[in-house]
């Protein structure tokens, strides 16, 4: 984990915290809006129903008288009068023939609009409709209700009422707007606070990681000296005493050499990781031919490959030039080739394919080995991650190689991906960006 990974982790923690806050405020705002709106609208609906009942009780006899007398008022508009704003928005007494025999209204100019909307509507018990009308540039919201007047189940007319709820709708809208603005403000503050708190939370982790890096670097560095002494001592024993040792002693000596080699490699890898975390590794980029590198790496891997009868095939042009840190790219390819041999099957095959275009060089290393289960593929480039620890121990692996490979690719600004199926092999694809010849010379 380096500074970049710490920043990414801090960003993810902040994003997680901010996402939870956003969800909370969205739910809070939505719930507040629904509760307040429901309370206000429920009260207004009940008022509209009560008003319809009141007007029904007061004016139903006028419809009954009209029915019995078969009255026909030629000037029904004269029976409609304006009322003060403290009164209901409107009420109309309308016969079954559509004649308005009485009514009151706050805005005569919208009468035709309202009459058009209620034409043919026969409201049921506690039936309420939500309507809007426009007067000039002003929109008015109202609840429309009414009651039918029946005599011996014969419909003779309806008393319609309306209640103005513009003020209540305005209050709900203002409240919703205020809640939204406050939510946005608090979300912004929460993001800042989350970023600050995640930074505080990362401090002990960063300190512990720093101490771990220092320990790994110091321990790895200190181990190199005794390991070198052991290596020299074994070589001396082997050269001077080999003829005096028995078969068992020689086998023990070979085992010691193998274990010493493995410990030396692990120590070097740990030291390399510690140096990479401390940004102590710098790349020395240059143009170099890749074909000789591939041949040299195959020769290094051939002893183990011959034990398992693994064949190598190479598909690349001999004149391909690559721009990058030669030692690091050799290290990268050796890690991938070594894994392809270690985790391959008997009589398997390793294919090396290199292609170059104007912008990139693509290196593909494919094997016919045991493969990687799909659920493990996203973790294989993490440090010390092993798909099967017992299998890795048999193959002398510690889960470090692929993390080093990824660091090398990232340091070159490239990408590394894996395509694998269990028991059908793996395919590693490395893409390294390349400058043009002109750019490199300039």
PDB file of N, CA and C in Angstrom, residues 274-361:
ATOM      1  N   UNK A 274       9.370  -3.173  -0.122  1.00  0.00           N
ATOM      2  CA  UNK A 274       9.568  -2.072   0.832  1.00  0.00           C
ATOM      3  C   UNK A 274      10.131  -0.846   0.125  1.00  0.00           C
ATOM      4  N   UNK A 275      11.058  -1.050  -0.771  1.00  0.00           N
ATOM      5  CA  UNK A 275      11.628   0.070  -1.519  1.00  0.00           C
ATOM      6  C   UNK A 275      10.602   0.705  -2.453  1.00  0.00           C
ATOM      7  N   UNK A 276       9.752  -0.126  -3.046  1.00  0.00           N
ATOM      8  CA  UNK A 276       8.723   0.425  -3.932  1.00  0.00           C
ATOM      9  C   UNK A 276       7.699   1.239  -3.148  1.00  0.00           C
ATOM     10  N   UNK A 277       7.361   0.789  -1.932  1.00  0.00           N
ATOM     11  CA  UNK A 277       6.433   1.549  -1.093  1.00  0.00           C
ATOM     12  C   UNK A 277       7.013   2.897  -0.700  1.00  0.00           C
ATOM     13  N   UNK A 278       8.317   2.932  -0.550  1.00  0.00           N
ATOM     14  CA  UNK A 278       8.985   4.178  -0.159  1.00  0.00           C
ATOM     15  C   UNK A 278       9.370   5.027  -1.359  1.00  0.00           C
ATOM     16  N   UNK A 279       8.918   4.620  -2.543  1.00  0.00           N
ATOM     17  CA  UNK A 279       9.261   5.339  -3.784  1.00  0.00           C
ATOM     18  C   UNK A 279      10.768   5.450  -3.977  1.00  0.00           C
ATOM     19  N   UNK A 280      11.470   4.418  -3.487  1.00  0.00           N
ATOM     20  CA  UNK A 280      12.935   4.423  -3.617  1.00  0.00           C
ATOM     21  C   UNK A 280      13.395   3.791  -4.922  1.00  0.00           C
ATOM     22  N   UNK A 281      12.477   3.260  -5.690  1.00  0.00           N
ATOM     23  CA  UNK A 281      12.830   2.630  -6.959  1.00  0.00           C
ATOM     24  C   UNK A 281      12.539   3.607  -8.087  1.00  0.00           C
ATOM     25  N   UNK A 282      13.509   3.900  -8.861  1.00  0.00           N
ATOM     26  CA  UNK A 282      13.339   4.776 -10.019  1.00  0.00           C
ATOM     27  C   UNK A 282      13.541   3.968 -11.289  1.00  0.00           C
ATOM     28  N   UNK A 283      12.809   4.334 -12.301  1.00  0.00           N
ATOM     29  CA  UNK A 283      12.904   3.637 -13.578  1.00  0.00           C
ATOM     30  C   UNK A 283      13.940   4.303 -14.472  1.00  0.00           C
ATOM     31  N   UNK A 284      14.742   3.498 -15.084  1.00  0.00           N
ATOM     32  CA  UNK A 284      15.706   3.994 -16.074  1.00  0.00           C
ATOM     33  C   UNK A 284      15.257   3.474 -17.434  1.00  0.00           C
ATOM     34  N   UNK A 285      14.609   4.334 -18.184  1.00  0.00           N
ATOM     35  CA  UNK A 285      14.003   3.884 -19.433  1.00  0.00           C
ATOM     36  C   UNK A 285      14.969   4.039 -20.597  1.00  0.00           C
ATOM     37  N   UNK A 286      14.876   3.069 -21.489  1.00  0.00           N
ATOM     38  CA  UNK A 286      15.723   3.070 -22.682  1.00  0.00           C
ATOM     39  C   UNK A 286      15.065   2.181 -23.738  1.00  0.00           C
ATOM     40  N   UNK A 287      15.538   2.323 -24.974  1.00  0.00           N
ATOM     41  CA  UNK A 287      15.091   1.426 -26.040  1.00  0.00           C
ATOM     42  C   UNK A 287      15.954   0.167 -26.021  1.00  0.00           C
ATOM     43  N   UNK A 288      15.334  -0.993 -26.126  1.00  0.00           N
ATOM     44  CA  UNK A 288      16.099  -2.241 -26.168  1.00  0.00           C
ATOM     45  C   UNK A 288      15.286  -3.279 -26.948  1.00  0.00           C
ATOM     46  N   UNK A 289      15.998  -4.231 -27.587  1.00  0.00           N
ATOM     47  CA  UNK A 289      15.293  -5.286 -28.327  1.00  0.00           C
ATOM     48  C   UNK A 289      14.712  -6.322 -27.356  1.00  0.00           C
ATOM     49  N   UNK A 290      13.501  -6.745 -27.612  1.00  0.00           N
ATOM     50  CA  UNK A 290      12.829  -7.651 -26.687  1.00  0.00           C
ATOM     51  C   UNK A 290      13.088  -9.125 -27.015  1.00  0.00           C
ATOM     52  N   UNK A 291      13.382  -9.425 -28.269  1.00  0.00           N
ATOM     53  CA  UNK A 291      13.535 -10.830 -28.667  1.00  0.00           C
ATOM     54  C   UNK A 291      14.655 -11.537 -27.901  1.00  0.00           C
ATOM     55  N   UNK A 292      15.846 -10.942 -27.757  1.00  0.00           N
ATOM     56  CA  UNK A 292      16.901 -11.607 -26.970  1.00  0.00           C
ATOM     57  C   UNK A 292      16.498 -11.801 -25.505  1.00  0.00           C
ATOM     58  N   UNK A 293      15.730 -10.847 -24.976  1.00  0.00           N
ATOM     59  CA  UNK A 293      15.268 -10.966 -23.590  1.00  0.00           C
ATOM     60  C   UNK A 293      14.386 -12.193 -23.429  1.00  0.00           C
ATOM     61  N   UNK A 294      13.452 -12.388 -24.377  1.00  0.00           N
ATOM     62  CA  UNK A 294      12.553 -13.536 -24.310  1.00  0.00           C
ATOM     63  C   UNK A 294      13.331 -14.839 -24.384  1.00  0.00           C
ATOM     64  N   UNK A 295      14.307 -14.923 -25.271  1.00  0.00           N
ATOM     65  CA  UNK A 295      15.121 -16.149 -25.391  1.00  0.00           C
ATOM     66  C   UNK A 295      15.893 -16.435 -24.109  1.00  0.00           C
ATOM     67  N   UNK A 296      16.442 -15.385 -23.505  1.00  0.00           N
ATOM     68  CA  UNK A 296      17.202 -15.561 -22.267  1.00  0.00           C
ATOM     69  C   UNK A 296      16.298 -16.051 -21.135  1.00  0.00           C
ATOM     70  N   UNK A 297      15.076 -15.497 -21.059  1.00  0.00           N
ATOM     71  CA  UNK A 297      14.140 -15.910 -20.007  1.00  0.00           C
ATOM     72  C   UNK A 297      13.688 -17.356 -20.203  1.00  0.00           C
ATOM     73  N   UNK A 298      13.503 -17.758 -21.445  1.00  0.00           N
ATOM     74  CA  UNK A 298      13.125 -19.151 -21.714  1.00  0.00           C
ATOM     75  C   UNK A 298      14.235 -20.091 -21.264  1.00  0.00           C
ATOM     76  N   UNK A 299      15.496 -19.704 -21.493  1.00  0.00           N
ATOM     77  CA  UNK A 299      16.619 -20.537 -21.055  1.00  0.00           C
ATOM     78  C   UNK A 299      16.644 -20.670 -19.526  1.00  0.00           C
ATOM     79  N   UNK A 300      16.306 -19.588 -18.825  1.00  0.00           N
ATOM     80  CA  UNK A 300      16.287 -19.649 -17.359  1.00  0.00           C
ATOM     81  C   UNK A 300      15.166 -20.542 -16.843  1.00  0.00           C
ATOM     82  N   UNK A 301      14.043 -20.551 -17.557  1.00  0.00           N
ATOM     83  CA  UNK A 301      12.894 -21.348 -17.117  1.00  0.00           C
ATOM     84  C   UNK A 301      12.953 -22.789 -17.625  1.00  0.00           C
ATOM     85  N   UNK A 302      13.867 -23.069 -18.532  1.00  0.00           N
ATOM     86  CA  UNK A 302      13.859 -24.388 -19.178  1.00  0.00           C
ATOM     87  C   UNK A 302      14.122 -25.556 -18.228  1.00  0.00           C
ATOM     88  N   UNK A 303      15.017 -25.435 -17.229  1.00  0.00           N
ATOM     89  CA  UNK A 303      15.245 -26.594 -16.348  1.00  0.00           C
ATOM     90  C   UNK A 303      13.967 -27.085 -15.673  1.00  0.00           C
ATOM     91  N   UNK A 304      13.187 -26.177 -15.101  1.00  0.00           N
ATOM     92  CA  UNK A 304      11.932 -26.593 -14.476  1.00  0.00           C
ATOM     93  C   UNK A 304      10.936 -27.069 -15.522  1.00  0.00           C
ATOM     94  N   UNK A 305      10.933 -26.399 -16.696  1.00  0.00           N
ATOM     95  CA  UNK A 305      10.005 -26.796 -17.756  1.00  0.00           C
ATOM     96  C   UNK A 305      10.311 -28.210 -18.253  1.00  0.00           C
ATOM     97  N   UNK A 306      11.600 -28.556 -18.342  1.00  0.00           N
ATOM     98  CA  UNK A 306      11.962 -29.894 -18.822  1.00  0.00           C
ATOM     99  C   UNK A 306      11.542 -30.980 -17.838  1.00  0.00           C
ATOM    100  N   UNK A 307      11.532 -30.640 -16.552  1.00  0.00           N
ATOM    101  CA  UNK A 307      11.080 -31.620 -15.562  1.00  0.00           C
ATOM    102  C   UNK A 307       9.620 -31.984 -15.775  1.00  0.00           C
ATOM    103  N   UNK A 308       8.821 -31.021 -16.254  1.00  0.00           N
ATOM    104  CA  UNK A 308       7.384 -31.255 -16.469  1.00  0.00           C
ATOM    105  C   UNK A 308       7.064 -31.433 -17.955  1.00  0.00           C
ATOM    106  N   UNK A 309       8.147 -31.453 -18.799  1.00  0.00           N
ATOM    107  CA  UNK A 309       7.982 -31.650 -20.251  1.00  0.00           C
ATOM    108  C   UNK A 309       7.046 -30.578 -20.842  1.00  0.00           C
ATOM    109  N   UNK A 310       7.334 -29.347 -20.497  1.00  0.00           N
ATOM    110  CA  UNK A 310       6.541 -28.209 -20.979  1.00  0.00           C
ATOM    111  C   UNK A 310       7.243 -27.585 -22.174  1.00  0.00           C
ATOM    112  N   UNK A 311       6.493 -27.285 -23.217  1.00  0.00           N
ATOM    113  CA  UNK A 311       7.031 -26.706 -24.453  1.00  0.00           C
ATOM    114  C   UNK A 311       6.781 -25.205 -24.469  1.00  0.00           C
ATOM    115  N   UNK A 312       7.715 -24.473 -25.074  1.00  0.00           N
ATOM    116  CA  UNK A 312       7.579 -23.030 -25.258  1.00  0.00           C
ATOM    117  C   UNK A 312       7.341 -22.734 -26.732  1.00  0.00           C
ATOM    118  N   UNK A 313       6.423 -21.814 -27.008  1.00  0.00           N
ATOM    119  CA  UNK A 313       6.247 -21.307 -28.370  1.00  0.00           C
ATOM    120  C   UNK A 313       6.297 -19.781 -28.306  1.00  0.00           C
ATOM    121  N   UNK A 314       6.961 -19.201 -29.287  1.00  0.00           N
ATOM    122  CA  UNK A 314       7.142 -17.747 -29.310  1.00  0.00           C
ATOM    123  C   UNK A 314       6.579 -17.200 -30.617  1.00  0.00           C
ATOM    124  N   UNK A 315       5.766 -16.154 -30.509  1.00  0.00           N
ATOM    125  CA  UNK A 315       5.182 -15.489 -31.674  1.00  0.00           C
ATOM    126  C   UNK A 315       5.508 -13.998 -31.569  1.00  0.00           C
ATOM    127  N   UNK A 316       6.572 -13.594 -32.219  1.00  0.00           N
ATOM    128  CA  UNK A 316       6.943 -12.179 -32.214  1.00  0.00           C
ATOM    129  C   UNK A 316       7.990 -11.934 -33.295  1.00  0.00           C
ATOM    130  N   UNK A 317       8.078 -10.699 -33.715  1.00  0.00           N
ATOM    131  CA  UNK A 317       9.095 -10.319 -34.678  1.00  0.00           C
ATOM    132  C   UNK A 317      10.422 -10.084 -33.955  1.00  0.00           C
ATOM    133  N   UNK A 318      11.506 -10.463 -34.587  1.00  0.00           N
ATOM    134  CA  UNK A 318      12.806 -10.365 -33.932  1.00  0.00           C
ATOM    135  C   UNK A 318      13.288  -8.928 -33.787  1.00  0.00           C
ATOM    136  N   UNK A 319      12.727  -8.002 -34.569  1.00  0.00           N
ATOM    137  CA  UNK A 319      13.215  -6.621 -34.532  1.00  0.00           C
ATOM    138  C   UNK A 319      12.362  -5.702 -33.642  1.00  0.00           C
ATOM    139  N   UNK A 320      11.493  -6.254 -32.813  1.00  0.00           N
ATOM    140  CA  UNK A 320      10.645  -5.419 -31.958  1.00  0.00           C
ATOM    141  C   UNK A 320      11.499  -4.722 -30.901  1.00  0.00           C
ATOM    142  N   UNK A 321      11.340  -3.397 -30.845  1.00  0.00           N
ATOM    143  CA  UNK A 321      12.028  -2.586 -29.851  1.00  0.00           C
ATOM    144  C   UNK A 321      11.006  -2.101 -28.814  1.00  0.00           C
ATOM    145  N   UNK A 322      11.437  -2.100 -27.547  1.00  0.00           N
ATOM    146  CA  UNK A 322      10.567  -1.680 -26.447  1.00  0.00           C
ATOM    147  C   UNK A 322      11.258  -0.561 -25.686  1.00  0.00           C
ATOM    148  N   UNK A 323      10.438   0.438 -25.280  1.00  0.00           N
ATOM    149  CA  UNK A 323      10.973   1.548 -24.488  1.00  0.00           C
ATOM    150  C   UNK A 323      10.494   1.390 -23.050  1.00  0.00           C
ATOM    151  N   UNK A 324      11.438   1.258 -22.131  1.00  0.00           N
ATOM    152  CA  UNK A 324      11.096   1.106 -20.723  1.00  0.00           C
ATOM    153  C   UNK A 324      12.329   0.757 -19.924  1.00  0.00           C
ATOM    154  N   UNK A 325      12.118   0.465 -18.642  1.00  0.00           N
ATOM    155  CA  UNK A 325      13.224   0.039 -17.792  1.00  0.00           C
ATOM    156  C   UNK A 325      13.500  -1.426 -18.092  1.00  0.00           C
ATOM    157  N   UNK A 326      14.633  -1.710 -18.687  1.00  0.00           N
ATOM    158  CA  UNK A 326      14.927  -3.060 -19.165  1.00  0.00           C
ATOM    159  C   UNK A 326      14.926  -4.077 -18.025  1.00  0.00           C
ATOM    160  N   UNK A 327      15.588  -3.747 -16.902  1.00  0.00           N
ATOM    161  CA  UNK A 327      15.675  -4.690 -15.796  1.00  0.00           C
ATOM    162  C   UNK A 327      14.290  -5.000 -15.222  1.00  0.00           C
ATOM    163  N   UNK A 328      13.444  -3.978 -15.120  1.00  0.00           N
ATOM    164  CA  UNK A 328      12.107  -4.181 -14.552  1.00  0.00           C
ATOM    165  C   UNK A 328      11.224  -4.997 -15.502  1.00  0.00           C
ATOM    166  N   UNK A 329      11.335  -4.747 -16.798  1.00  0.00           N
ATOM    167  CA  UNK A 329      10.522  -5.501 -17.758  1.00  0.00           C
ATOM    168  C   UNK A 329      10.988  -6.955 -17.814  1.00  0.00           C
ATOM    169  N   UNK A 330      12.300  -7.178 -17.707  1.00  0.00           N
ATOM    170  CA  UNK A 330      12.798  -8.558 -17.618  1.00  0.00           C
ATOM    171  C   UNK A 330      12.220  -9.236 -16.372  1.00  0.00           C
ATOM    172  N   UNK A 331      12.226  -8.505 -15.259  1.00  0.00           N
ATOM    173  CA  UNK A 331      11.668  -9.040 -14.010  1.00  0.00           C
ATOM    174  C   UNK A 331      10.186  -9.361 -14.169  1.00  0.00           C
ATOM    175  N   UNK A 332       9.454  -8.468 -14.817  1.00  0.00           N
ATOM    176  CA  UNK A 332       8.022  -8.677 -15.064  1.00  0.00           C
ATOM    177  C   UNK A 332       7.780  -9.944 -15.876  1.00  0.00           C
ATOM    178  N   UNK A 333       8.491 -10.093 -16.977  1.00  0.00           N
ATOM    179  CA  UNK A 333       8.271 -11.244 -17.846  1.00  0.00           C
ATOM    180  C   UNK A 333       8.721 -12.542 -17.183  1.00  0.00           C
ATOM    181  N   UNK A 334       9.787 -12.467 -16.372  1.00  0.00           N
ATOM    182  CA  UNK A 334      10.238 -13.681 -15.686  1.00  0.00           C
ATOM    183  C   UNK A 334       9.187 -14.148 -14.674  1.00  0.00           C
ATOM    184  N   UNK A 335       8.563 -13.212 -13.962  1.00  0.00           N
ATOM    185  CA  UNK A 335       7.518 -13.573 -12.997  1.00  0.00           C
ATOM    186  C   UNK A 335       6.373 -14.289 -13.704  1.00  0.00           C
ATOM    187  N   UNK A 336       5.934 -13.742 -14.835  1.00  0.00           N
ATOM    188  CA  UNK A 336       4.814 -14.339 -15.555  1.00  0.00           C
ATOM    189  C   UNK A 336       5.192 -15.690 -16.154  1.00  0.00           C
ATOM    190  N   UNK A 337       6.402 -15.789 -16.716  1.00  0.00           N
ATOM    191  CA  UNK A 337       6.848 -17.075 -17.278  1.00  0.00           C
ATOM    192  C   UNK A 337       7.047 -18.117 -16.184  1.00  0.00           C
ATOM    193  N   UNK A 338       7.620 -17.697 -15.083  1.00  0.00           N
ATOM    194  CA  UNK A 338       7.858 -18.626 -13.985  1.00  0.00           C
ATOM    195  C   UNK A 338       6.537 -19.191 -13.456  1.00  0.00           C
ATOM    196  N   UNK A 339       5.529 -18.328 -13.312  1.00  0.00           N
ATOM    197  CA  UNK A 339       4.210 -18.797 -12.873  1.00  0.00           C
ATOM    198  C   UNK A 339       3.597 -19.743 -13.901  1.00  0.00           C
ATOM    199  N   UNK A 340       3.765 -19.416 -15.178  1.00  0.00           N
ATOM    200  CA  UNK A 340       3.184 -20.248 -16.233  1.00  0.00           C
ATOM    201  C   UNK A 340       3.779 -21.649 -16.233  1.00  0.00           C
ATOM    202  N   UNK A 341       5.042 -21.761 -15.837  1.00  0.00           N
ATOM    203  CA  UNK A 341       5.675 -23.075 -15.761  1.00  0.00           C
ATOM    204  C   UNK A 341       5.289 -23.786 -14.463  1.00  0.00           C
ATOM    205  N   UNK A 342       5.353 -23.061 -13.335  1.00  0.00           N
ATOM    206  CA  UNK A 342       5.070 -23.672 -12.036  1.00  0.00           C
ATOM    207  C   UNK A 342       3.665 -24.261 -11.970  1.00  0.00           C
ATOM    208  N   UNK A 343       2.701 -23.515 -12.477  1.00  0.00           N
ATOM    209  CA  UNK A 343       1.297 -23.917 -12.333  1.00  0.00           C
ATOM    210  C   UNK A 343       0.754 -24.559 -13.608  1.00  0.00           C
ATOM    211  N   UNK A 344       1.649 -25.066 -14.431  1.00  0.00           N
ATOM    212  CA  UNK A 344       1.234 -25.759 -15.642  1.00  0.00           C
ATOM    213  C   UNK A 344       1.111 -27.258 -15.370  1.00  0.00           C
ATOM    214  N   UNK A 345       0.519 -27.940 -16.296  1.00  0.00           N
ATOM    215  CA  UNK A 345       0.365 -29.392 -16.185  1.00  0.00           C
ATOM    216  C   UNK A 345       1.519 -30.113 -16.876  1.00  0.00           C
ATOM    217  N   UNK A 346       1.663 -31.381 -16.575  1.00  0.00           N
ATOM    218  CA  UNK A 346       2.641 -32.189 -17.283  1.00  0.00           C
ATOM    219  C   UNK A 346       2.326 -32.185 -18.782  1.00  0.00           C
ATOM    220  N   UNK A 347       3.400 -32.102 -19.598  1.00  0.00           N
ATOM    221  CA  UNK A 347       3.257 -32.051 -21.064  1.00  0.00           C
ATOM    222  C   UNK A 347       2.443 -30.848 -21.513  1.00  0.00           C
ATOM    223  N   UNK A 348       2.530 -29.775 -20.741  1.00  0.00           N
ATOM    224  CA  UNK A 348       1.784 -28.562 -21.080  1.00  0.00           C
ATOM    225  C   UNK A 348       2.540 -27.678 -22.056  1.00  0.00           C
ATOM    226  N   UNK A 349       2.015 -26.485 -22.246  1.00  0.00           N
ATOM    227  CA  UNK A 349       2.607 -25.561 -23.211  1.00  0.00           C
ATOM    228  C   UNK A 349       2.504 -24.142 -22.675  1.00  0.00           C
ATOM    229  N   UNK A 350       3.529 -23.347 -22.956  1.00  0.00           N
ATOM    230  CA  UNK A 350       3.541 -21.924 -22.630  1.00  0.00           C
ATOM    231  C   UNK A 350       3.756 -21.158 -23.930  1.00  0.00           C
ATOM    232  N   UNK A 351       2.824 -20.249 -24.192  1.00  0.00           N
ATOM    233  CA  UNK A 351       2.884 -19.465 -25.430  1.00  0.00           C
ATOM    234  C   UNK A 351       3.213 -18.013 -25.097  1.00  0.00           C
ATOM    235  N   UNK A 352       4.189 -17.464 -25.813  1.00  0.00           N
ATOM    236  CA  UNK A 352       4.592 -16.065 -25.638  1.00  0.00           C
ATOM    237  C   UNK A 352       4.314 -15.331 -26.940  1.00  0.00           C
ATOM    238  N   UNK A 353       3.507 -14.285 -26.829  1.00  0.00           N
ATOM    239  CA  UNK A 353       3.135 -13.526 -28.017  1.00  0.00           C
ATOM    240  C   UNK A 353       3.376 -12.046 -27.746  1.00  0.00           C
ATOM    241  N   UNK A 354       4.081 -11.395 -28.663  1.00  0.00           N
ATOM    242  CA  UNK A 354       4.379  -9.974 -28.508  1.00  0.00           C
ATOM    243  C   UNK A 354       3.987  -9.252 -29.788  1.00  0.00           C
ATOM    244  N   UNK A 355       3.224  -8.183 -29.640  1.00  0.00           N
ATOM    245  CA  UNK A 355       2.835  -7.353 -30.775  1.00  0.00           C
ATOM    246  C   UNK A 355       3.121  -5.899 -30.445  1.00  0.00           C
ATOM    247  N   UNK A 356       3.441  -5.139 -31.470  1.00  0.00           N
ATOM    248  CA  UNK A 356       3.779  -3.734 -31.276  1.00  0.00           C
ATOM    249  C   UNK A 356       3.012  -2.897 -32.289  1.00  0.00           C
ATOM    250  N   UNK A 357       2.373  -1.819 -31.795  1.00  0.00           N
ATOM    251  CA  UNK A 357       1.799  -0.837 -32.708  1.00  0.00           C
ATOM    252  C   UNK A 357       2.391   0.526 -32.375  1.00  0.00           C
ATOM    253  N   UNK A 358       1.818   1.558 -32.920  1.00  0.00           N
ATOM    254  CA  UNK A 358       2.401   2.889 -32.764  1.00  0.00           C
ATOM    255  C   UNK A 358       2.391   3.363 -31.312  1.00  0.00           C
ATOM    256  N   UNK A 359       1.359   2.953 -30.545  1.00  0.00           N
ATOM    257  CA  UNK A 359       1.184   3.490 -29.196  1.00  0.00           C
ATOM    258  C   UNK A 359       1.523   2.511 -28.085  1.00  0.00           C
ATOM    259  N   UNK A 360       1.449   1.214 -28.359  1.00  0.00           N
ATOM    260  CA  UNK A 360       1.606   0.238 -27.286  1.00  0.00           C
ATOM    261  C   UNK A 360       2.397  -0.977 -27.752  1.00  0.00           C
ATOM    262  N   UNK A 361       2.952  -1.676 -26.768  1.00  0.00           N
ATOM    263  CA  UNK A 361       3.463  -3.013 -27.007  1.00  0.00           C
ATOM    264  C   UNK A 361       2.644  -3.948 -26.114  1.00  0.00           C
TER     265      UNK A 361
END
